[in-house]
PDB file of C-alpha atoms in Angstrom:
ATOM      1  CA  MET A   1     -59.096 195.094  32.136  1.00  0.00           C
ATOM      2  CA  LEU A   2     -56.544 195.601  34.812  1.00  0.00           C
ATOM      3  CA  ASP A   3     -53.810 193.241  33.144  1.00  0.00           C
ATOM      4  CA  SER A   4     -54.329 195.177  29.546  1.00  0.00           C
ATOM      5  CA  PRO A   5     -50.815 197.411  29.968  1.00  0.00           C
ATOM      6  CA  TRP A   6     -52.532 200.012  27.517  1.00  0.00           C
ATOM      7  CA  ILE A   7     -55.122 200.655  30.578  1.00  0.00           C
ATOM      8  CA  ALA A   8     -52.639 200.605  32.842  1.00  0.00           C
ATOM      9  CA  ALA A   9     -50.760 203.904  30.634  1.00  0.00           C
ATOM     10  CA  LEU A  10     -53.145 205.564  30.411  1.00  0.00           C
ATOM     11  CA  ALA A  11     -54.202 205.571  34.047  1.00  0.00           C
ATOM     12  CA  ALA A  12     -50.632 206.239  34.856  1.00  0.00           C
ATOM     13  CA  LEU A  13     -51.052 209.768  32.158  1.00  0.00           C
ATOM     14  CA  PHE A  14     -54.443 210.369  34.353  1.00  0.00           C
ATOM     15  CA  LEU A  15     -53.233 210.429  37.676  1.00  0.00           C
ATOM     16  CA  TRP A  16     -50.058 212.506  36.538  1.00  0.00           C
ATOM     17  CA  TRP A  17     -52.259 214.785  35.332  1.00  0.00           C
ATOM     18  CA  PHE A  18     -54.668 215.056  38.008  1.00  0.00           C
ATOM     19  CA  SER A  19     -52.654 214.734  40.620  1.00  0.00           C
ATOM     20  CA  THR A  20     -50.270 217.935  39.408  1.00  0.00           C
ATOM     21  CA  GLY A  21     -53.467 219.377  39.312  1.00  0.00           C
ATOM     22  CA  ALA A  22     -54.456 218.992  42.669  1.00  0.00           C
ATOM     23  CA  ILE A  23     -51.154 220.095  44.345  1.00  0.00           C
ATOM     24  CA  LEU A  24     -51.090 223.168  42.183  1.00  0.00           C
ATOM     25  CA  TRP A  25     -54.486 223.986  43.009  1.00  0.00           C
ATOM     26  CA  VAL A  26     -54.035 223.150  47.037  1.00  0.00           C
ATOM     27  CA  VAL A  27     -51.022 225.206  47.062  1.00  0.00           C
ATOM     28  CA  ARG A  28     -53.266 228.189  44.941  1.00  0.00           C
ATOM     29  CA  LYS A  29     -55.464 228.159  47.249  1.00  0.00           C
ATOM     30  CA  ALA A  30     -53.218 228.542  50.245  1.00  0.00           C
ATOM     31  CA  ASP A  31     -51.556 231.345  48.584  1.00  0.00           C
ATOM     32  CA  GLY A  32     -54.147 233.484  48.904  1.00  0.00           C
ATOM     33  CA  ASP A  33     -55.285 232.344  52.261  1.00  0.00           C
ATOM     34  CA  GLY A  34     -53.306 234.009  54.741  1.00  0.00           C
ATOM     35  CA  PRO A  35     -49.806 233.632  56.058  1.00  0.00           C
ATOM     36  CA  ASP A  36     -51.116 230.455  57.237  1.00  0.00           C
ATOM     37  CA  GLY A  37     -52.352 229.544  53.951  1.00  0.00           C
ATOM     38  CA  HIS A  38     -49.561 227.155  53.405  1.00  0.00           C
ATOM     39  CA  ILE A  39     -49.483 225.447  57.076  1.00  0.00           C
ATOM     40  CA  TRP A  40     -52.606 224.204  57.513  1.00  0.00           C
ATOM     41  CA  ALA A  41     -53.156 223.148  53.742  1.00  0.00           C
ATOM     42  CA  SER A  42     -49.831 220.319  54.294  1.00  0.00           C
ATOM     43  CA  LEU A  43     -50.994 219.279  57.369  1.00  0.00           C
ATOM     44  CA  LEU A  44     -55.330 218.687  56.208  1.00  0.00           C
ATOM     45  CA  SER A  45     -53.689 216.173  53.636  1.00  0.00           C
ATOM     46  CA  VAL A  46     -51.302 214.835  55.890  1.00  0.00           C
ATOM     47  CA  PRO A  47     -54.274 211.754  55.704  1.00  0.00           C
ATOM     48  CA  VAL A  48     -52.704 211.400  51.401  1.00  0.00           C
ATOM     49  CA  LEU A  49     -48.998 210.949  53.666  1.00  0.00           C
ATOM     50  CA  PHE A  50     -50.346 208.304  55.738  1.00  0.00           C
ATOM     51  CA  ALA A  51     -52.452 206.358  52.909  1.00  0.00           C
ATOM     52  CA  GLY A  52     -49.564 206.171  50.981  1.00  0.00           C
ATOM     53  CA  VAL A  53     -47.759 204.376  53.442  1.00  0.00           C
ATOM     54  CA  VAL A  54     -50.555 202.594  54.000  1.00  0.00           C
ATOM     55  CA  GLY A  55     -50.840 201.233  51.224  1.00  0.00           C
ATOM     56  CA  LEU A  56     -47.156 200.700  50.115  1.00  0.00           C
ATOM     57  CA  ASN A  57     -47.490 198.316  52.935  1.00  0.00           C
ATOM     58  CA  VAL A  58     -50.058 196.763  51.518  1.00  0.00           C
ATOM     59  CA  SER A  59     -48.890 196.529  47.984  1.00  0.00           C
ATOM     60  CA  LEU A  60     -45.679 194.738  49.095  1.00  0.00           C
ATOM     61  CA  GLU A  61     -48.406 191.651  49.770  1.00  0.00           C
ATOM     62  CA  LEU A  62     -49.658 191.635  46.681  1.00  0.00           C
ATOM     63  CA  THR A  63     -48.777 190.599  43.154  1.00  0.00           C
ATOM     64  CA  GLY A  64     -50.440 191.057  39.488  1.00  0.00           C
ATOM     65  CA  PRO A  65     -52.244 194.190  38.103  1.00  0.00           C
ATOM     66  CA  SER A  66     -53.559 194.635  41.611  1.00  0.00           C
ATOM     67  CA  GLY A  67     -50.317 195.277  43.254  1.00  0.00           C
ATOM     68  CA  ALA A  68     -49.324 197.330  40.315  1.00  0.00           C
ATOM     69  CA  TYR A  69     -52.214 199.083  40.720  1.00  0.00           C
ATOM     70  CA  VAL A  70     -51.662 200.358  44.779  1.00  0.00           C
ATOM     71  CA  GLY A  71     -47.624 200.271  44.505  1.00  0.00           C
ATOM     72  CA  PHE A  72     -48.059 202.760  41.625  1.00  0.00           C
ATOM     73  CA  LEU A  73     -51.012 205.056  43.919  1.00  0.00           C
ATOM     74  CA  ALA A  74     -48.783 204.605  46.989  1.00  0.00           C
ATOM     75  CA  ALA A  75     -45.685 206.370  45.307  1.00  0.00           C
ATOM     76  CA  LEU A  76     -47.953 209.235  43.794  1.00  0.00           C
ATOM     77  CA  ALA A  77     -49.737 209.813  47.159  1.00  0.00           C
ATOM     78  CA  ILE A  78     -45.768 209.855  49.355  1.00  0.00           C
ATOM     79  CA  TRP A  79     -43.884 211.808  46.245  1.00  0.00           C
ATOM     80  CA  GLY A  80     -47.200 214.405  46.141  1.00  0.00           C
ATOM     81  CA  TRP A  81     -47.262 215.295  49.445  1.00  0.00           C
ATOM     82  CA  ILE A  82     -43.348 216.337  50.314  1.00  0.00           C
ATOM     83  CA  GLU A  83     -43.313 217.704  46.908  1.00  0.00           C
ATOM     84  CA  GLN A  84     -46.942 219.761  48.189  1.00  0.00           C
ATOM     85  CA  ALA A  85     -44.885 220.805  51.613  1.00  0.00           C
ATOM     86  CA  PHE A  86     -42.482 222.026  48.908  1.00  0.00           C
ATOM     87  CA  LEU A  87     -44.812 223.903  46.971  1.00  0.00           C
ATOM     88  CA  SER A  88     -45.667 225.721  50.566  1.00  0.00           C
ATOM     89  CA  GLY A  89     -41.860 226.606  51.726  1.00  0.00           C
ATOM     90  CA  LEU A  90     -42.261 224.121  54.857  1.00  0.00           C
ATOM     91  CA  VAL A  91     -39.743 221.774  53.445  1.00  0.00           C
ATOM     92  CA  THR A  92     -37.289 224.014  51.093  1.00  0.00           C
ATOM     93  CA  GLY A  93     -33.245 224.621  52.702  1.00  0.00           C
ATOM     94  CA  PRO A  94     -31.900 227.463  54.911  1.00  0.00           C
ATOM     95  CA  ASN A  95     -31.310 229.779  51.597  1.00  0.00           C
ATOM     96  CA  ARG A  96     -34.959 231.784  51.438  1.00  0.00           C
ATOM     97  CA  ALA A  97     -33.300 234.665  49.469  1.00  0.00           C
ATOM     98  CA  ASP A  98     -33.006 235.601  45.821  1.00  0.00           C
ATOM     99  CA  CYS A  99     -29.148 234.893  44.122  1.00  0.00           C
ATOM    100  CA  PRO A 100     -26.648 237.077  44.414  1.00  0.00           C
ATOM    101  CA  LYS A 101     -25.837 239.139  42.175  1.00  0.00           C
ATOM    102  CA  ASN A 102     -23.342 238.106  40.345  1.00  0.00           C
ATOM    103  CA  ALA A 103     -22.890 234.719  41.642  1.00  0.00           C
ATOM    104  CA  GLU A 104     -21.550 232.352  39.395  1.00  0.00           C
ATOM    105  CA  GLY A 105     -19.938 229.167  39.313  1.00  0.00           C
ATOM    106  CA  TRP A 106     -19.407 226.950  42.663  1.00  0.00           C
ATOM    107  CA  THR A 107     -20.593 230.492  44.408  1.00  0.00           C
ATOM    108  CA  ARG A 108     -24.204 230.929  42.495  1.00  0.00           C
ATOM    109  CA  PHE A 109     -24.283 226.573  42.716  1.00  0.00           C
ATOM    110  CA  ILE A 110     -23.541 226.520  46.330  1.00  0.00           C
ATOM    111  CA  HIS A 111     -26.284 228.922  47.234  1.00  0.00           C
ATOM    112  CA  ALA A 112     -28.784 227.522  44.603  1.00  0.00           C
ATOM    113  CA  VAL A 113     -28.570 223.841  46.824  1.00  0.00           C
ATOM    114  CA  GLY A 114     -29.671 226.077  49.618  1.00  0.00           C
ATOM    115  CA  THR A 115     -32.806 226.914  49.035  1.00  0.00           C
ATOM    116  CA  ILE A 116     -33.939 222.738  48.074  1.00  0.00           C
ATOM    117  CA  ALA A 117     -31.511 220.525  50.259  1.00  0.00           C
ATOM    118  CA  TYR A 118     -34.537 220.041  53.294  1.00  0.00           C
ATOM    119  CA  HIS A 119     -36.523 219.089  50.705  1.00  0.00           C
ATOM    120  CA  GLU A 120     -34.245 216.851  48.682  1.00  0.00           C
ATOM    121  CA  GLY A 121     -32.823 215.017  52.253  1.00  0.00           C
ATOM    122  CA  LEU A 122     -36.441 214.525  52.531  1.00  0.00           C
ATOM    123  CA  LEU A 123     -36.850 212.796  49.405  1.00  0.00           C
ATOM    124  CA  LEU A 124     -33.653 211.054  49.932  1.00  0.00           C
ATOM    125  CA  VAL A 125     -34.527 209.348  53.173  1.00  0.00           C
ATOM    126  CA  ALA A 126     -37.909 209.002  51.409  1.00  0.00           C
ATOM    127  CA  LEU A 127     -36.747 206.578  48.714  1.00  0.00           C
ATOM    128  CA  GLY A 128     -34.467 204.818  50.463  1.00  0.00           C
ATOM    129  CA  THR A 129     -36.748 204.133  53.350  1.00  0.00           C
ATOM    130  CA  ILE A 130     -39.375 202.625  50.542  1.00  0.00           C
ATOM    131  CA  TRP A 131     -35.908 201.048  49.077  1.00  0.00           C
ATOM    132  CA  PHE A 132     -35.502 198.661  52.670  1.00  0.00           C
ATOM    133  CA  VAL A 133     -38.916 197.875  52.794  1.00  0.00           C
ATOM    134  CA  SER A 134     -39.665 196.553  49.672  1.00  0.00           C
ATOM    135  CA  ILE A 135     -35.902 195.154  48.681  1.00  0.00           C
ATOM    136  CA  ASP A 136     -37.373 191.180  49.742  1.00  0.00           C
ATOM    137  CA  SER A 137     -41.096 192.101  47.975  1.00  0.00           C
ATOM    138  CA  GLY A 138     -41.559 190.481  44.845  1.00  0.00           C
ATOM    139  CA  ASN A 139     -43.856 194.014  44.575  1.00  0.00           C
ATOM    140  CA  GLN A 140     -41.046 196.963  44.207  1.00  0.00           C
ATOM    141  CA  ILE A 141     -43.361 199.150  42.497  1.00  0.00           C
ATOM    142  CA  THR A 142     -43.298 201.890  44.318  1.00  0.00           C
ATOM    143  CA  PHE A 143     -40.162 202.263  44.804  1.00  0.00           C
ATOM    144  CA  TRP A 144     -39.023 201.908  41.029  1.00  0.00           C
ATOM    145  CA  THR A 145     -41.722 204.968  40.491  1.00  0.00           C
ATOM    146  CA  PHE A 146     -40.291 207.011  43.571  1.00  0.00           C
ATOM    147  CA  ALA A 147     -36.807 205.872  42.083  1.00  0.00           C
ATOM    148  CA  VAL A 148     -38.053 207.327  38.528  1.00  0.00           C
ATOM    149  CA  LEU A 149     -39.067 210.491  40.347  1.00  0.00           C
ATOM    150  CA  PHE A 150     -37.028 211.098  42.067  1.00  0.00           C
ATOM    151  CA  PHE A 151     -34.173 210.724  39.475  1.00  0.00           C
ATOM    152  CA  ALA A 152     -35.878 212.715  36.950  1.00  0.00           C
ATOM    153  CA  ARG A 153     -37.078 215.874  39.246  1.00  0.00           C
ATOM    154  CA  VAL A 154     -33.163 216.225  40.625  1.00  0.00           C
ATOM    155  CA  SER A 155     -31.917 216.142  36.238  1.00  0.00           C
ATOM    156  CA  ALA A 156     -34.837 218.114  35.518  1.00  0.00           C
ATOM    157  CA  LYS A 157     -33.553 221.604  38.544  1.00  0.00           C
ATOM    158  CA  LEU A 158     -30.043 220.518  36.462  1.00  0.00           C
ATOM    159  CA  ASN A 159     -31.553 221.679  33.633  1.00  0.00           C
ATOM    160  CA  LEU A 160     -33.045 224.500  34.792  1.00  0.00           C
ATOM    161  CA  PHE A 161     -29.985 225.561  37.023  1.00  0.00           C
ATOM    162  CA  PHE A 162     -27.458 225.661  33.897  1.00  0.00           C
ATOM    163  CA  GLY A 163     -30.099 227.143  31.289  1.00  0.00           C
ATOM    164  CA  VAL A 164     -33.027 225.432  28.823  1.00  0.00           C
ATOM    165  CA  PRO A 165     -34.928 227.691  26.456  1.00  0.00           C
ATOM    166  CA  HIS A 166     -38.449 227.554  27.971  1.00  0.00           C
ATOM    167  CA  ILE A 167     -38.977 227.685  31.885  1.00  0.00           C
ATOM    168  CA  ASN A 168     -42.582 227.996  32.423  1.00  0.00           C
ATOM    169  CA  THR A 169     -42.722 229.895  36.464  1.00  0.00           C
ATOM    170  CA  GLU A 170     -46.262 230.561  36.203  1.00  0.00           C
ATOM    171  CA  PHE A 171     -46.659 227.641  38.831  1.00  0.00           C
ATOM    172  CA  ILE A 172     -44.331 229.051  41.466  1.00  0.00           C
ATOM    173  CA  PRO A 173     -46.040 230.525  44.385  1.00  0.00           C
ATOM    174  CA  LYS A 174     -45.571 233.176  46.804  1.00  0.00           C
ATOM    175  CA  PRO A 175     -43.041 230.823  50.088  1.00  0.00           C
ATOM    176  CA  LEU A 176     -40.817 230.652  46.724  1.00  0.00           C
ATOM    177  CA  ALA A 177     -41.260 233.372  44.713  1.00  0.00           C
ATOM    178  CA  HIS A 178     -36.897 233.525  44.814  1.00  0.00           C
ATOM    179  CA  LEU A 179     -36.528 230.171  43.174  1.00  0.00           C
ATOM    180  CA  PRO A 180     -37.342 231.893  39.265  1.00  0.00           C
ATOM    181  CA  SER A 181     -34.078 233.784  40.647  1.00  0.00           C
ATOM    182  CA  TYR A 182     -31.539 230.830  40.112  1.00  0.00           C
ATOM    183  CA  PHE A 183     -32.965 229.520  37.223  1.00  0.00           C
ATOM    184  CA  ARG A 184     -30.732 230.824  33.496  1.00  0.00           C
ATOM    185  CA  ILE A 185     -32.680 231.176  29.922  1.00  0.00           C
ATOM    186  CA  ARG A 186     -30.028 230.593  27.532  1.00  0.00           C
ATOM    187  CA  LYS A 187     -29.889 227.497  25.148  1.00  0.00           C
ATOM    188  CA  ILE A 188     -29.148 224.014  25.529  1.00  0.00           C
ATOM    189  CA  ASN A 189     -26.477 223.439  28.136  1.00  0.00           C
ATOM    190  CA  TRP A 190     -24.163 220.625  28.718  1.00  0.00           C
ATOM    191  CA  VAL A 191     -26.412 218.296  31.192  1.00  0.00           C
ATOM    192  CA  PHE A 192     -29.538 217.822  28.503  1.00  0.00           C
ATOM    193  CA  PRO A 193     -28.564 215.501  25.858  1.00  0.00           C
ATOM    194  CA  PHE A 194     -26.929 213.328  29.562  1.00  0.00           C
ATOM    195  CA  SER A 195     -31.242 213.854  30.918  1.00  0.00           C
ATOM    196  CA  VAL A 196     -33.201 212.870  27.901  1.00  0.00           C
ATOM    197  CA  SER A 197     -30.830 210.366  26.343  1.00  0.00           C
ATOM    198  CA  GLY A 198     -30.671 208.636  29.759  1.00  0.00           C
ATOM    199  CA  LEU A 199     -34.741 208.326  30.228  1.00  0.00           C
ATOM    200  CA  THR A 200     -34.894 207.214  27.092  1.00  0.00           C
ATOM    201  CA  PHE A 201     -33.128 204.601  27.593  1.00  0.00           C
ATOM    202  CA  ALA A 202     -35.215 204.104  31.086  1.00  0.00           C
ATOM    203  CA  VAL A 203     -38.328 203.723  28.532  1.00  0.00           C
ATOM    204  CA  ALA A 204     -37.216 201.306  26.485  1.00  0.00           C
ATOM    205  CA  CYS A 205     -35.250 199.062  29.468  1.00  0.00           C
ATOM    206  CA  TRP A 206     -39.162 199.868  30.976  1.00  0.00           C
ATOM    207  CA  LEU A 207     -40.153 198.803  27.319  1.00  0.00           C
ATOM    208  CA  GLU A 208     -38.752 195.695  26.778  1.00  0.00           C
ATOM    209  CA  ARG A 209     -39.299 194.082  30.245  1.00  0.00           C
ATOM    210  CA  LEU A 210     -43.093 194.730  29.832  1.00  0.00           C
ATOM    211  CA  TYR A 211     -43.043 192.471  26.306  1.00  0.00           C
ATOM    212  CA  ALA A 212     -40.900 190.090  27.718  1.00  0.00           C
ATOM    213  CA  THR A 213     -42.598 189.805  31.216  1.00  0.00           C
ATOM    214  CA  GLY A 214     -46.046 191.241  30.129  1.00  0.00           C
ATOM    215  CA  ASP A 215     -46.826 192.904  33.808  1.00  0.00           C
ATOM    216  CA  VAL A 216     -48.359 195.495  33.662  1.00  0.00           C
ATOM    217  CA  ALA A 217     -46.321 197.529  35.977  1.00  0.00           C
ATOM    218  CA  PHE A 218     -43.973 197.765  33.827  1.00  0.00           C
ATOM    219  CA  ALA A 219     -46.159 199.924  31.586  1.00  0.00           C
ATOM    220  CA  PHE A 220     -46.813 202.511  34.862  1.00  0.00           C
ATOM    221  CA  LEU A 221     -42.911 202.913  34.768  1.00  0.00           C
ATOM    222  CA  ALA A 222     -42.225 202.878  30.846  1.00  0.00           C
ATOM    223  CA  ALA A 223     -45.248 205.665  30.748  1.00  0.00           C
ATOM    224  CA  ILE A 224     -44.430 207.811  33.826  1.00  0.00           C
ATOM    225  CA  THR A 225     -41.054 207.739  33.127  1.00  0.00           C
ATOM    226  CA  ALA A 226     -41.791 208.724  29.006  1.00  0.00           C
ATOM    227  CA  LEU A 227     -44.317 211.603  30.852  1.00  0.00           C
ATOM    228  CA  ALA A 228     -40.906 213.101  32.622  1.00  0.00           C
ATOM    229  CA  LEU A 229     -39.194 212.336  29.563  1.00  0.00           C
ATOM    230  CA  LEU A 230     -41.638 214.612  27.956  1.00  0.00           C
ATOM    231  CA  GLU A 231     -40.745 217.042  30.654  1.00  0.00           C
ATOM    232  CA  HIS A 232     -38.143 217.277  29.525  1.00  0.00           C
ATOM    233  CA  TRP A 233     -38.281 218.176  26.356  1.00  0.00           C
ATOM    234  CA  LEU A 234     -40.881 220.882  27.402  1.00  0.00           C
ATOM    235  CA  MET A 235     -38.547 223.181  28.747  1.00  0.00           C
ATOM    236  CA  VAL A 236     -36.948 223.159  25.318  1.00  0.00           C
ATOM    237  CA  LEU A 237     -40.030 223.006  23.058  1.00  0.00           C
ATOM    238  CA  PRO A 238     -41.893 225.941  22.561  1.00  0.00           C
ATOM    239  CA  LEU A 239     -45.626 224.490  23.958  1.00  0.00           C
ATOM    240  CA  PRO A 240     -48.334 225.821  25.837  1.00  0.00           C
ATOM    241  CA  ASP A 241     -48.189 222.903  28.682  1.00  0.00           C
ATOM    242  CA  ALA A 242     -49.624 225.485  31.672  1.00  0.00           C
ATOM    243  CA  LYS A 243     -52.785 224.856  29.483  1.00  0.00           C
ATOM    244  CA  LEU A 244     -53.672 221.319  31.238  1.00  0.00           C
ATOM    245  CA  TRP A 245     -53.754 222.879  34.422  1.00  0.00           C
ATOM    246  CA  ARG A 246     -54.088 226.546  33.902  1.00  0.00           C
ATOM    247  CA  TRP A 247     -58.206 226.423  33.173  1.00  0.00           C
ATOM    248  CA  MET A 248     -58.929 224.351  36.645  1.00  0.00           C
ATOM    249  CA  LEU A 249     -57.032 226.073  39.060  1.00  0.00           C
ATOM    250  CA  PRO A 250     -58.598 228.872  41.529  1.00  0.00           C
ATOM    251  CA  VAL A 251     -58.310 232.838  40.606  1.00  0.00           C
ATOM    252  CA  SER A 252     -55.689 234.630  42.564  1.00  0.00           C
ATOM    253  CA  LYS A 253     -56.302 237.447  44.413  1.00  0.00           C
ATOM    254  CA  GLU A 254     -54.290 239.265  41.712  1.00  0.00           C
ATOM    255  CA  ASP A 255     -55.629 238.059  39.773  1.00  0.00           C
ATOM    256  CA  GLN A 256     -58.864 238.649  40.599  1.00  0.00           C
ATOM    257  CA  VAL A 257     -58.257 242.937  40.835  1.00  0.00           C
ATOM    258  CA  ARG A 258     -56.304 242.825  36.890  1.00  0.00           C
ATOM    259  CA  ILE A 259     -59.961 241.313  36.027  1.00  0.00           C
ATOM    260  CA  ARG A 260     -62.105 243.793  38.171  1.00  0.00           C
ATOM    261  CA  ASP A 261     -59.914 246.631  37.074  1.00  0.00           C
ATOM    262  CA  GLY A 262     -60.082 245.634  32.748  1.00  0.00           C
ATOM    263  CA  LEU A 263     -56.485 244.924  33.182  1.00  0.00           C
TER     264      LEU A 263
END
């Protein structure tokens, strides 16, 4: 059953949804646990990072479907911990201030980069490390999964910076409350066509490799790249994607007060 590309694609879809929801749940709960909540959340989730590193090392010796599943899970675990640390405000950048009023062009761009510089640097170091340890292995799905997530994230951030019609800020935690000031609501920007074209081409390449080799690793890669493509289109299409996770998140203290007061 594990050698079915359909099962692999469905597994990728579920793991993407579940891991995203788990991260959002941890961050939302930490938001209500006081000033040290996010620090403790990141420390207590270190075993997830450790599991990802162990999974990466195990996957390098595995081939076939088992190697694909273990390697994909390892990539999500490593990526997920770094994202959780970012959303907790522990690994962000030197700039934690709102975008200066009337900032435009390179000034605005430099300020925006300053809000995420450490995070992007850590992701880049992780990507390089995974590549280095995987280069001689016959199973490189952890590297390619992490690479897809990394470049898709960079693309998404550029689109948010230059402006898109729809931006969901519902899940932005308190430590990153300054980030929306760097977003811009506008019609399609010049980066967006390149983003969706590149992701579409990548999906086609993974599908061609899947058809040619039958390796389920390419089913995982095609699915995660297609999800990244969908996330880009959700910045343009007015679809209620937040409903996928809203129901599973704890109610914030502010919302509890509003509910109590009937607001």
